[in-house]
Tab-separated table of C-alpha atoms in Angstrom:
chain	number	residue	atom	x	y	z
A	1	UNK	CA	-22.101	-136.447	-38.220
A	2	UNK	CA	-23.103	-133.152	-36.923
A	3	UNK	CA	-20.993	-130.944	-34.331
A	4	UNK	CA	-23.009	-130.971	-30.881
A	5	UNK	CA	-20.562	-129.051	-28.869
A	6	UNK	CA	-21.735	-125.519	-28.717
A	7	UNK	CA	-18.182	-124.215	-28.633
A	8	UNK	CA	-17.201	-126.163	-31.525
A	9	UNK	CA	-20.359	-124.848	-33.478
A	10	UNK	CA	-19.461	-121.174	-32.272
A	11	UNK	CA	-15.769	-121.735	-33.362
A	12	UNK	CA	-16.859	-122.833	-36.890
A	13	UNK	CA	-19.307	-120.037	-37.204
A	14	UNK	CA	-16.660	-117.365	-36.268
A	15	UNK	CA	-14.064	-118.966	-38.508
A	16	UNK	CA	-16.314	-118.677	-41.536
A	17	UNK	CA	-16.937	-115.150	-40.771
A	18	UNK	CA	-13.575	-114.109	-40.600
A	19	UNK	CA	-12.802	-115.818	-43.830
A	20	UNK	CA	-15.592	-113.966	-45.558
A	21	UNK	CA	-14.590	-110.312	-46.463
A	22	UNK	CA	-18.388	-109.810	-47.737
A	23	UNK	CA	-19.518	-110.349	-44.024
A	24	UNK	CA	-16.698	-108.347	-42.629
A	25	UNK	CA	-17.407	-105.196	-44.694
A	26	UNK	CA	-21.102	-105.161	-44.593
A	27	UNK	CA	-21.103	-103.398	-41.664
A	28	UNK	CA	-19.890	-100.291	-43.683
A	29	UNK	CA	-22.319	-100.682	-46.271
A	30	UNK	CA	-25.355	-98.857	-44.688
A	31	UNK	CA	-23.311	-95.664	-44.575
A	32	UNK	CA	-23.975	-93.165	-47.154
A	33	UNK	CA	-20.265	-91.828	-46.698
A	34	UNK	CA	-18.738	-95.197	-47.031
A	35	UNK	CA	-16.159	-96.088	-50.036
A	36	UNK	CA	-18.858	-98.848	-50.534
A	37	UNK	CA	-21.788	-96.373	-51.154
A	38	UNK	CA	-19.653	-94.049	-53.127
A	39	UNK	CA	-18.346	-96.705	-55.291
A	40	UNK	CA	-21.783	-98.326	-55.938
A	41	UNK	CA	-23.127	-95.134	-56.878
A	42	UNK	CA	-20.391	-94.533	-59.463
A	43	UNK	CA	-20.834	-97.994	-61.012
A	44	UNK	CA	-24.695	-98.237	-60.750
A	45	UNK	CA	-25.008	-94.854	-62.622
A	46	UNK	CA	-23.446	-96.195	-65.445
A	47	UNK	CA	-25.679	-99.024	-65.843
A	48	UNK	CA	-28.810	-97.121	-65.152
A	49	UNK	CA	-27.969	-93.875	-67.017
A	50	UNK	CA	-25.983	-95.575	-69.693
A	51	UNK	CA	-22.940	-93.179	-68.933
A	52	UNK	CA	-19.307	-94.047	-68.775
A	53	UNK	CA	-17.191	-93.704	-65.653
A	54	UNK	CA	-13.543	-94.299	-64.395
A	55	UNK	CA	-12.385	-94.544	-60.895
A	56	UNK	CA	-9.282	-95.202	-58.736
A	57	UNK	CA	-9.441	-97.131	-55.411
A	58	UNK	CA	-6.350	-95.920	-53.735
A	59	UNK	CA	-4.657	-97.200	-50.241
A	60	UNK	CA	-2.283	-99.238	-48.466
A	61	UNK	CA	-2.334	-102.970	-49.062
A	62	UNK	CA	-4.920	-104.937	-46.793
A	63	UNK	CA	-7.313	-101.997	-46.246
A	64	UNK	CA	-10.150	-103.479	-48.260
A	65	UNK	CA	-10.011	-102.126	-51.736
A	66	UNK	CA	-10.626	-105.358	-53.498
A	67	UNK	CA	-13.093	-106.601	-50.723
A	68	UNK	CA	-15.411	-103.455	-51.349
A	69	UNK	CA	-15.142	-103.771	-55.050
A	70	UNK	CA	-16.113	-107.274	-54.960
A	71	UNK	CA	-18.917	-106.631	-52.817
A	72	UNK	CA	-20.230	-103.656	-55.197
A	73	UNK	CA	-19.841	-106.223	-58.374
A	74	UNK	CA	-21.749	-108.939	-56.581
A	75	UNK	CA	-24.639	-106.439	-55.560
A	76	UNK	CA	-24.863	-105.003	-59.047
A	77	UNK	CA	-24.719	-108.690	-60.648
A	78	UNK	CA	-27.604	-109.725	-58.667
A	79	UNK	CA	-29.603	-106.325	-59.486
A	80	UNK	CA	-28.818	-106.110	-63.238
A	81	UNK	CA	-27.942	-109.928	-64.144
A	82	UNK	CA	-28.178	-109.373	-67.965
A	83	UNK	CA	-26.734	-105.761	-67.882
A	84	UNK	CA	-23.195	-106.148	-66.759
A	85	UNK	CA	-20.119	-107.845	-67.950
A	86	UNK	CA	-16.926	-107.915	-65.872
A	87	UNK	CA	-13.465	-107.956	-67.130
A	88	UNK	CA	-10.476	-108.403	-64.809
A	89	UNK	CA	-6.900	-107.775	-65.354
A	90	UNK	CA	-3.799	-107.675	-63.002
A	91	UNK	CA	-0.991	-105.463	-63.553
A	92	UNK	CA	1.359	-108.310	-62.203
A	93	UNK	CA	0.086	-110.527	-65.335
A	94	UNK	CA	-1.196	-108.286	-67.845
A	95	UNK	CA	0.884	-104.900	-67.679
A	96	UNK	CA	2.340	-105.380	-71.328
A	97	UNK	CA	-0.288	-103.823	-73.760
A	98	UNK	CA	-0.633	-106.678	-76.259
A	99	UNK	CA	-0.971	-109.313	-73.636
A	100	UNK	CA	-3.646	-107.086	-71.817
A	101	UNK	CA	-5.668	-106.612	-75.006
A	102	UNK	CA	-5.382	-110.231	-75.803
A	103	UNK	CA	-6.658	-111.063	-72.421
A	104	UNK	CA	-9.629	-108.632	-72.711
A	105	UNK	CA	-10.484	-110.129	-75.994
A	106	UNK	CA	-10.394	-113.583	-74.400
A	107	UNK	CA	-12.734	-112.741	-71.595
A	108	UNK	CA	-15.249	-110.933	-73.833
A	109	UNK	CA	-15.415	-113.848	-76.168
A	110	UNK	CA	-16.039	-116.422	-73.211
A	111	UNK	CA	-18.821	-113.791	-72.027
A	112	UNK	CA	-20.457	-113.516	-75.270
A	113	UNK	CA	-19.950	-117.000	-76.273
A	114	UNK	CA	-17.719	-116.462	-79.394
A	115	UNK	CA	-14.466	-117.910	-80.754
A	116	UNK	CA	-11.351	-116.444	-79.516
A	117	UNK	CA	-8.518	-116.401	-81.746
A	118	UNK	CA	-4.829	-116.709	-80.165
A	119	UNK	CA	-3.295	-115.760	-83.291
A	120	UNK	CA	-5.018	-112.181	-83.374
A	121	UNK	CA	-2.665	-109.183	-83.646
A	122	UNK	CA	-2.865	-106.136	-81.251
A	123	UNK	CA	-4.808	-104.163	-83.939
A	124	UNK	CA	-7.256	-106.994	-84.481
A	125	UNK	CA	-7.929	-107.326	-80.949
A	126	UNK	CA	-8.059	-103.594	-80.401
A	127	UNK	CA	-10.826	-103.304	-83.100
A	128	UNK	CA	-12.466	-106.246	-81.536
A	129	UNK	CA	-12.777	-104.525	-78.254
A	130	UNK	CA	-13.878	-101.310	-79.720
A	131	UNK	CA	-16.690	-103.188	-81.659
A	132	UNK	CA	-17.644	-105.040	-78.386
A	133	UNK	CA	-18.017	-101.767	-76.739
A	134	UNK	CA	-20.239	-100.481	-79.076
A	135	UNK	CA	-22.337	-103.628	-79.509
A	136	UNK	CA	-22.780	-103.802	-75.612
A	137	UNK	CA	-23.519	-99.992	-75.398
A	138	UNK	CA	-26.455	-100.501	-77.950
A	139	UNK	CA	-27.690	-103.528	-75.996
A	140	UNK	CA	-27.353	-101.385	-72.847
A	141	UNK	CA	-25.043	-103.553	-71.366
A	142	UNK	CA	-22.172	-102.083	-69.224
A	143	UNK	CA	-18.552	-103.524	-69.416
A	144	UNK	CA	-16.651	-103.165	-66.274
A	145	UNK	CA	-13.013	-103.277	-66.410
A	146	UNK	CA	-11.061	-104.051	-63.285
A	147	UNK	CA	-7.395	-103.117	-63.369
A	148	UNK	CA	-5.777	-104.476	-60.249
A	149	UNK	CA	-2.058	-103.178	-59.590
A	150	UNK	CA	-3.079	-100.277	-61.641
A	151	UNK	CA	0.364	-98.348	-61.453
A	152	UNK	CA	1.719	-101.139	-63.309
A	153	UNK	CA	-0.379	-100.568	-66.315
A	154	UNK	CA	1.267	-96.961	-66.404
A	155	UNK	CA	4.647	-98.122	-67.439
A	156	UNK	CA	5.627	-98.014	-71.016
A	157	UNK	CA	3.559	-96.303	-73.754
A	158	UNK	CA	0.109	-96.714	-71.916
A	159	UNK	CA	-1.508	-97.728	-75.011
A	160	UNK	CA	-3.931	-100.000	-73.298
A	161	UNK	CA	-5.108	-97.180	-70.907
A	162	UNK	CA	-5.462	-94.722	-73.843
A	163	UNK	CA	-7.409	-97.331	-76.042
A	164	UNK	CA	-10.045	-98.065	-73.165
A	165	UNK	CA	-10.477	-94.569	-72.000
A	166	UNK	CA	-10.474	-93.136	-75.564
A	167	UNK	CA	-13.173	-95.676	-76.697
A	168	UNK	CA	-15.274	-94.686	-73.760
A	169	UNK	CA	-15.542	-91.331	-75.101
A	170	UNK	CA	-18.060	-92.690	-77.957
A	171	UNK	CA	-21.704	-92.082	-77.050
A	172	UNK	CA	-22.438	-95.571	-78.158
A	173	UNK	CA	-20.090	-97.363	-75.561
A	174	UNK	CA	-21.111	-97.985	-71.995
A	175	UNK	CA	-18.343	-99.123	-69.672
A	176	UNK	CA	-16.575	-98.441	-66.338
A	177	UNK	CA	-12.881	-98.578	-65.656
A	178	UNK	CA	-11.914	-99.245	-62.026
A	179	UNK	CA	-8.369	-99.225	-61.093
A	180	UNK	CA	-6.830	-100.625	-57.739
A	181	UNK	CA	-3.592	-99.493	-56.554
A	182	UNK	CA	-1.592	-99.141	-53.315
A	183	UNK	CA	0.196	-96.082	-54.961
A	184	UNK	CA	-1.547	-92.754	-53.802
A	185	UNK	CA	-0.098	-91.053	-56.712
A	186	UNK	CA	-1.122	-93.536	-59.281
A	187	UNK	CA	-3.069	-90.903	-61.344
A	188	UNK	CA	0.044	-88.740	-61.525
A	189	UNK	CA	1.830	-91.547	-63.436
A	190	UNK	CA	-0.757	-91.260	-66.474
A	191	UNK	CA	0.319	-89.574	-69.622
A	192	UNK	CA	-1.199	-86.141	-70.485
A	193	UNK	CA	-3.295	-87.800	-73.177
A	194	UNK	CA	-4.716	-90.534	-70.895
A	195	UNK	CA	-5.088	-88.208	-67.960
A	196	UNK	CA	-7.278	-86.155	-70.025
A	197	UNK	CA	-9.703	-88.912	-70.679
A	198	UNK	CA	-9.741	-89.963	-67.099
A	199	UNK	CA	-12.596	-88.768	-64.656
A	200	UNK	CA	-10.439	-88.247	-61.562
A	201	UNK	CA	-12.698	-90.104	-59.308
A	202	UNK	CA	-10.451	-91.247	-56.493
A	203	UNK	CA	-11.561	-93.153	-53.337
A	204	UNK	CA	-9.119	-93.604	-50.444
A	205	UNK	CA	-9.078	-96.672	-48.468
A	206	UNK	CA	-7.310	-96.176	-44.856
A	207	UNK	CA	-6.638	-98.602	-41.939
A	208	UNK	CA	-9.682	-98.589	-39.636
A	209	UNK	CA	-10.163	-95.857	-37.008
A	210	UNK	CA	-10.679	-96.658	-33.359
A	211	UNK	CA	-14.287	-96.329	-33.898
A	212	UNK	CA	-14.490	-98.720	-36.813
A	213	UNK	CA	-12.155	-101.124	-35.096
A	214	UNK	CA	-14.557	-101.384	-32.292
A	215	UNK	CA	-17.302	-102.048	-34.691
A	216	UNK	CA	-15.577	-104.842	-36.591
A	217	UNK	CA	-14.794	-106.612	-33.456
A	218	UNK	CA	-18.219	-106.619	-32.222
A	219	UNK	CA	-19.480	-107.490	-35.829
A	220	UNK	CA	-17.114	-110.476	-36.232
A	221	UNK	CA	-17.110	-111.922	-32.772
A	222	UNK	CA	-20.513	-111.442	-31.324
A	223	UNK	CA	-22.721	-114.525	-31.723
A	224	UNK	CA	-26.174	-114.007	-33.427
A	225	UNK	CA	-29.197	-115.092	-31.564
A	226	UNK	CA	-30.550	-116.802	-34.686
A	227	UNK	CA	-27.472	-118.822	-35.210
A	228	UNK	CA	-29.137	-122.223	-33.901
A	229	UNK	CA	-27.017	-122.161	-30.907
A	230	UNK	CA	-28.601	-122.276	-27.445
A	231	UNK	CA	-29.887	-118.948	-26.424
A	232	UNK	CA	-28.511	-119.052	-22.819
A	233	UNK	CA	-24.738	-120.101	-24.174
A	234	UNK	CA	-25.161	-117.122	-26.804
A	235	UNK	CA	-26.086	-114.544	-24.105
A	236	UNK	CA	-23.103	-115.956	-21.849
A	237	UNK	CA	-20.562	-115.932	-24.688
A	238	UNK	CA	-21.583	-112.249	-25.818
A	239	UNK	CA	-21.421	-110.936	-22.183
A	240	UNK	CA	-17.944	-112.600	-21.567
A	241	UNK	CA	-16.809	-111.145	-24.861
A	242	UNK	CA	-17.877	-107.620	-24.256
A	243	UNK	CA	-16.125	-107.757	-20.879
A	244	UNK	CA	-13.086	-108.790	-22.719
A	245	UNK	CA	-13.297	-106.155	-25.364
A	246	UNK	CA	-13.640	-103.333	-22.403
A	247	UNK	CA	-10.642	-104.794	-20.557
A	248	UNK	CA	-7.648	-102.393	-20.470
A	249	UNK	CA	-5.234	-105.343	-21.009
A	250	UNK	CA	-7.185	-106.228	-24.289
A	251	UNK	CA	-6.926	-102.682	-25.329
A	252	UNK	CA	-3.076	-103.006	-24.700
A	253	UNK	CA	-2.971	-105.893	-27.026
A	254	UNK	CA	-5.065	-104.345	-29.942
A	255	UNK	CA	-2.572	-101.197	-29.555
A	256	UNK	CA	0.363	-103.561	-29.758
A	257	UNK	CA	-1.172	-105.337	-32.691
A	258	UNK	CA	-2.027	-102.013	-34.447
A	259	UNK	CA	1.605	-100.530	-33.817
A	260	UNK	CA	3.052	-103.106	-36.350
A	261	UNK	CA	0.301	-103.238	-38.750
A	262	UNK	CA	-3.218	-101.528	-38.383
A	263	UNK	CA	-4.785	-102.897	-41.594
A	264	UNK	CA	-7.927	-104.861	-41.947
A	265	UNK	CA	-6.312	-107.926	-43.020
A	266	UNK	CA	-3.765	-107.949	-40.080
A	267	UNK	CA	-6.568	-107.542	-37.647
A	268	UNK	CA	-8.679	-110.458	-39.417
A	269	UNK	CA	-5.638	-112.559	-39.138
A	270	UNK	CA	-5.254	-111.993	-35.590
A	271	UNK	CA	-9.043	-112.481	-34.801
A	272	UNK	CA	-8.859	-115.798	-36.741
A	273	UNK	CA	-5.819	-117.012	-34.603
A	274	UNK	CA	-7.541	-115.887	-31.557
A	275	UNK	CA	-10.492	-118.125	-32.495
A	276	UNK	CA	-8.393	-121.044	-33.358
A	277	UNK	CA	-6.906	-121.005	-29.852
A	278	UNK	CA	-10.468	-120.905	-28.288
A	279	UNK	CA	-11.225	-123.404	-25.685
A	280	UNK	CA	-14.183	-125.230	-27.161
A	281	UNK	CA	-14.968	-127.081	-23.926
A	282	UNK	CA	-15.795	-123.617	-22.385
A	283	UNK	CA	-17.125	-122.231	-25.515
A	284	UNK	CA	-15.586	-118.770	-24.664
A	285	UNK	CA	-13.086	-116.378	-26.097
A	286	UNK	CA	-10.897	-115.575	-23.243
A	287	UNK	CA	-8.057	-112.726	-22.889
A	288	UNK	CA	-5.364	-115.503	-23.093
A	289	UNK	CA	-6.726	-116.435	-26.589
A	290	UNK	CA	-5.883	-112.969	-27.665
A	291	UNK	CA	-2.537	-112.946	-26.002
A	292	UNK	CA	-1.575	-116.236	-27.515
A	293	UNK	CA	-2.781	-114.912	-31.084
A	294	UNK	CA	-0.845	-111.998	-30.654
A	295	UNK	CA	2.429	-114.001	-30.057
A	296	UNK	CA	1.654	-116.364	-32.700
A	297	UNK	CA	1.406	-113.600	-35.448
A	298	UNK	CA	4.070	-111.243	-34.167
A	299	UNK	CA	6.899	-113.829	-34.291
A	300	UNK	CA	10.381	-112.499	-33.466
A	301	UNK	CA	13.226	-114.702	-34.855
A	302	UNK	CA	15.810	-113.000	-32.810
A	303	UNK	CA	14.145	-113.342	-29.543
A	304	UNK	CA	13.215	-116.816	-30.237
A	305	UNK	CA	16.884	-117.568	-31.019
A	306	UNK	CA	17.921	-115.811	-27.851
A	307	UNK	CA	15.830	-118.761	-25.770
A	308	UNK	CA	18.169	-121.372	-27.021
A	309	UNK	CA	21.462	-119.529	-26.234
A	310	UNK	CA	23.585	-120.407	-23.061
A	311	UNK	CA	24.470	-118.321	-20.286
A	312	UNK	CA	27.927	-117.541	-21.596
A	313	UNK	CA	26.557	-116.456	-25.087
A	314	UNK	CA	24.110	-114.164	-23.181
A	315	UNK	CA	27.291	-112.782	-21.328
A	316	UNK	CA	29.142	-112.243	-24.859
A	317	UNK	CA	25.934	-110.381	-26.324
A	318	UNK	CA	25.566	-108.030	-23.211
A	319	UNK	CA	29.247	-107.248	-23.418
A	320	UNK	CA	28.897	-106.455	-27.215
A	321	UNK	CA	25.950	-104.027	-26.227
A	322	UNK	CA	28.093	-102.378	-23.604
A	323	UNK	CA	31.059	-101.880	-25.882
A	324	UNK	CA	28.330	-100.288	-28.451
A	325	UNK	CA	27.288	-97.945	-25.585
A	326	UNK	CA	30.760	-96.856	-25.070
A	327	UNK	CA	31.002	-96.267	-28.826
A	328	UNK	CA	34.198	-98.235	-29.285
A	329	UNK	CA	35.274	-98.061	-32.799
A	330	UNK	CA	36.263	-101.445	-33.689
A	331	UNK	CA	34.655	-104.460	-31.600
A	332	UNK	CA	35.999	-107.751	-32.128
A	333	UNK	CA	36.423	-111.169	-29.963
A	334	UNK	CA	39.253	-109.741	-28.251
A	335	UNK	CA	37.772	-106.452	-27.031
A	336	UNK	CA	34.638	-108.608	-25.819
A	337	UNK	CA	37.048	-110.801	-23.755
A	338	UNK	CA	38.565	-107.619	-22.212
A	339	UNK	CA	34.896	-106.314	-21.493
A	340	UNK	CA	33.904	-109.904	-20.027
A	341	UNK	CA	36.882	-110.001	-17.858
A	342	UNK	CA	36.186	-106.535	-16.483
A	343	UNK	CA	32.690	-107.533	-15.921
A	344	UNK	CA	34.082	-110.792	-13.907
A	345	UNK	CA	36.726	-108.641	-12.046
A	346	UNK	CA	34.124	-105.898	-10.916
A	347	UNK	CA	31.308	-108.250	-9.711
A	348	UNK	CA	33.130	-111.600	-9.153
A	349	UNK	CA	30.613	-113.344	-11.345
A	350	UNK	CA	30.651	-117.397	-10.899
A	351	UNK	CA	29.911	-117.496	-14.546
A	352	UNK	CA	33.353	-117.284	-15.870
A	353	UNK	CA	34.809	-119.682	-18.582
A	354	UNK	CA	38.118	-120.206	-20.530
A	355	UNK	CA	38.904	-118.295	-23.585
A	356	UNK	CA	38.545	-121.194	-25.834
A	357	UNK	CA	35.136	-122.004	-24.646
A	358	UNK	CA	34.205	-118.306	-25.214
A	359	UNK	CA	35.439	-118.499	-28.679
A	360	UNK	CA	33.338	-121.395	-29.385
A	361	UNK	CA	30.413	-119.575	-28.103
A	362	UNK	CA	31.404	-116.428	-29.988
A	363	UNK	CA	31.299	-118.590	-33.329
A	364	UNK	CA	28.028	-120.053	-32.371
A	365	UNK	CA	26.387	-116.584	-32.214
A	366	UNK	CA	27.940	-115.748	-35.489
A	367	UNK	CA	26.102	-118.819	-36.963
A	368	UNK	CA	23.035	-117.970	-35.276
A	369	UNK	CA	23.218	-114.455	-37.029
A	370	UNK	CA	22.825	-112.723	-33.733
A	371	UNK	CA	26.161	-111.124	-34.560
A	372	UNK	CA	27.924	-110.673	-37.790
A	373	UNK	CA	31.312	-109.830	-39.309
A	374	UNK	CA	31.513	-106.025	-40.344
A	375	UNK	CA	32.832	-107.081	-43.796
A	376	UNK	CA	34.091	-109.918	-45.792
A	377	UNK	CA	37.507	-109.069	-46.210
A	378	UNK	CA	40.183	-110.518	-43.980
A	379	UNK	CA	39.538	-114.013	-44.649
A	380	UNK	CA	42.941	-114.968	-43.777
A	381	UNK	CA	42.777	-113.222	-40.439
A	382	UNK	CA	41.372	-115.603	-37.312
A	383	UNK	CA	37.742	-114.810	-36.258
A	384	UNK	CA	39.337	-113.256	-32.929
A	385	UNK	CA	40.616	-110.172	-34.636
A	386	UNK	CA	37.873	-109.659	-37.187
A	387	UNK	CA	35.448	-106.862	-36.388
A	388	UNK	CA	31.696	-107.630	-35.669
A	389	UNK	CA	28.458	-105.765	-35.039
A	390	UNK	CA	25.391	-106.931	-32.784
A	391	UNK	CA	22.206	-107.763	-34.931
A	392	UNK	CA	19.699	-107.409	-31.982
A	393	UNK	CA	18.709	-104.266	-30.692
A	394	UNK	CA	18.833	-103.140	-26.973
A	395	UNK	CA	15.316	-103.470	-26.632
A	396	UNK	CA	15.029	-107.099	-28.058
A	397	UNK	CA	17.965	-107.978	-25.872
A	398	UNK	CA	16.204	-106.504	-22.862
A	399	UNK	CA	12.957	-108.660	-23.978
A	400	UNK	CA	15.012	-111.732	-24.565
A	401	UNK	CA	16.766	-111.663	-20.907
A	402	UNK	CA	13.443	-111.244	-19.228
A	403	UNK	CA	11.893	-114.093	-20.953
A	404	UNK	CA	14.874	-116.454	-20.461
A	405	UNK	CA	13.959	-118.652	-17.510
A	406	UNK	CA	17.401	-119.059	-15.802
A	407	UNK	CA	18.933	-115.719	-16.983
A	408	UNK	CA	21.303	-114.335	-14.039
A	409	UNK	CA	20.221	-111.176	-12.529
A	410	UNK	CA	23.540	-109.654	-12.987
A	411	UNK	CA	22.880	-109.768	-16.845
A	412	UNK	CA	19.979	-107.364	-16.194
A	413	UNK	CA	21.930	-104.939	-14.176
A	414	UNK	CA	24.752	-104.975	-16.646
A	415	UNK	CA	22.466	-104.042	-19.385
A	416	UNK	CA	20.738	-101.316	-17.469
A	417	UNK	CA	23.728	-99.556	-16.480
A	418	UNK	CA	25.288	-99.773	-19.909
A	419	UNK	CA	28.787	-98.869	-18.776
């Protein structure tokens, strides 16, 4: 049964988009200076001009290296369906030379409908791969070797890398080696004999700039007029979205998001969470949806643990923080109690509890790991005398007190004053 609610249809459309890297990164495919265009030129020249190439895609995780590579290979397979063979390896699985060469031989056998021998030795597989490179070259067929986690292949004697790059020196071979790594110095890990055979083409992938970020937001979230949705709904939805994107509060949300992680992957997870929280009855993405998405992907366990603390436990945490500010060398339960009594005597607070009750609250904070013992020595000592440290920062404690519904105002003053 089809979905009739336009809000639900829009939600399905947006979630499908955000789960499809090919759609997200197509926005950069038109630019001649994009990594997509550069990589496609390197790889397509091997196919059309029968030359060998090697390249490294470098950059932090989540910046689109694999997504762009997959887009390029998909386009090339459509343009030259019978002229390309793709072999994929991952350094996490195939960093050992014998294992990697066996996997290459296995994939080549599958591609060319040959029988693969599990019992073949390293030399047998090496000769087979060289022979296949020669045969594919004579048939004007390019073999693309994709080495994900490339830096892991540089461990050991690098026999695999040397064998591949050395075989590509032959005029009869026709191949491309593409390494993908999050290490920017991956090419410096190569041995001299391997480096001399590498073409030193490197493409750097970085987190999106502010301009790219704005392009992605509009590209991913604006509804297309040819989507099958009512034109009036599409126009209203897009107008509301553009107003939201230009809102200063939304810009603050994006700034907070990028402060912790500015990669494409993190941004797409955030947008997916926002779309999931969209009110399908109204059918529009609101600022509150983005706020909820931000809080859901930036979970702070310590702040959540503070919400379940008692008022007494909050007092103990504030006292510990005040002792930190005073740079007291040793902080234990007894010193906390002295600070707690000092606060009570100075401000005549109504929240004053017996020592035994405070000790139970102190032990509860240890269990919650908001405070911890400085070392594991002195097991024979009572918890009252063992030194402890605070595991929550001053900023986190401030935020926790602000979000605590029934937090006494005196605690905010105590924390702000410090001493």
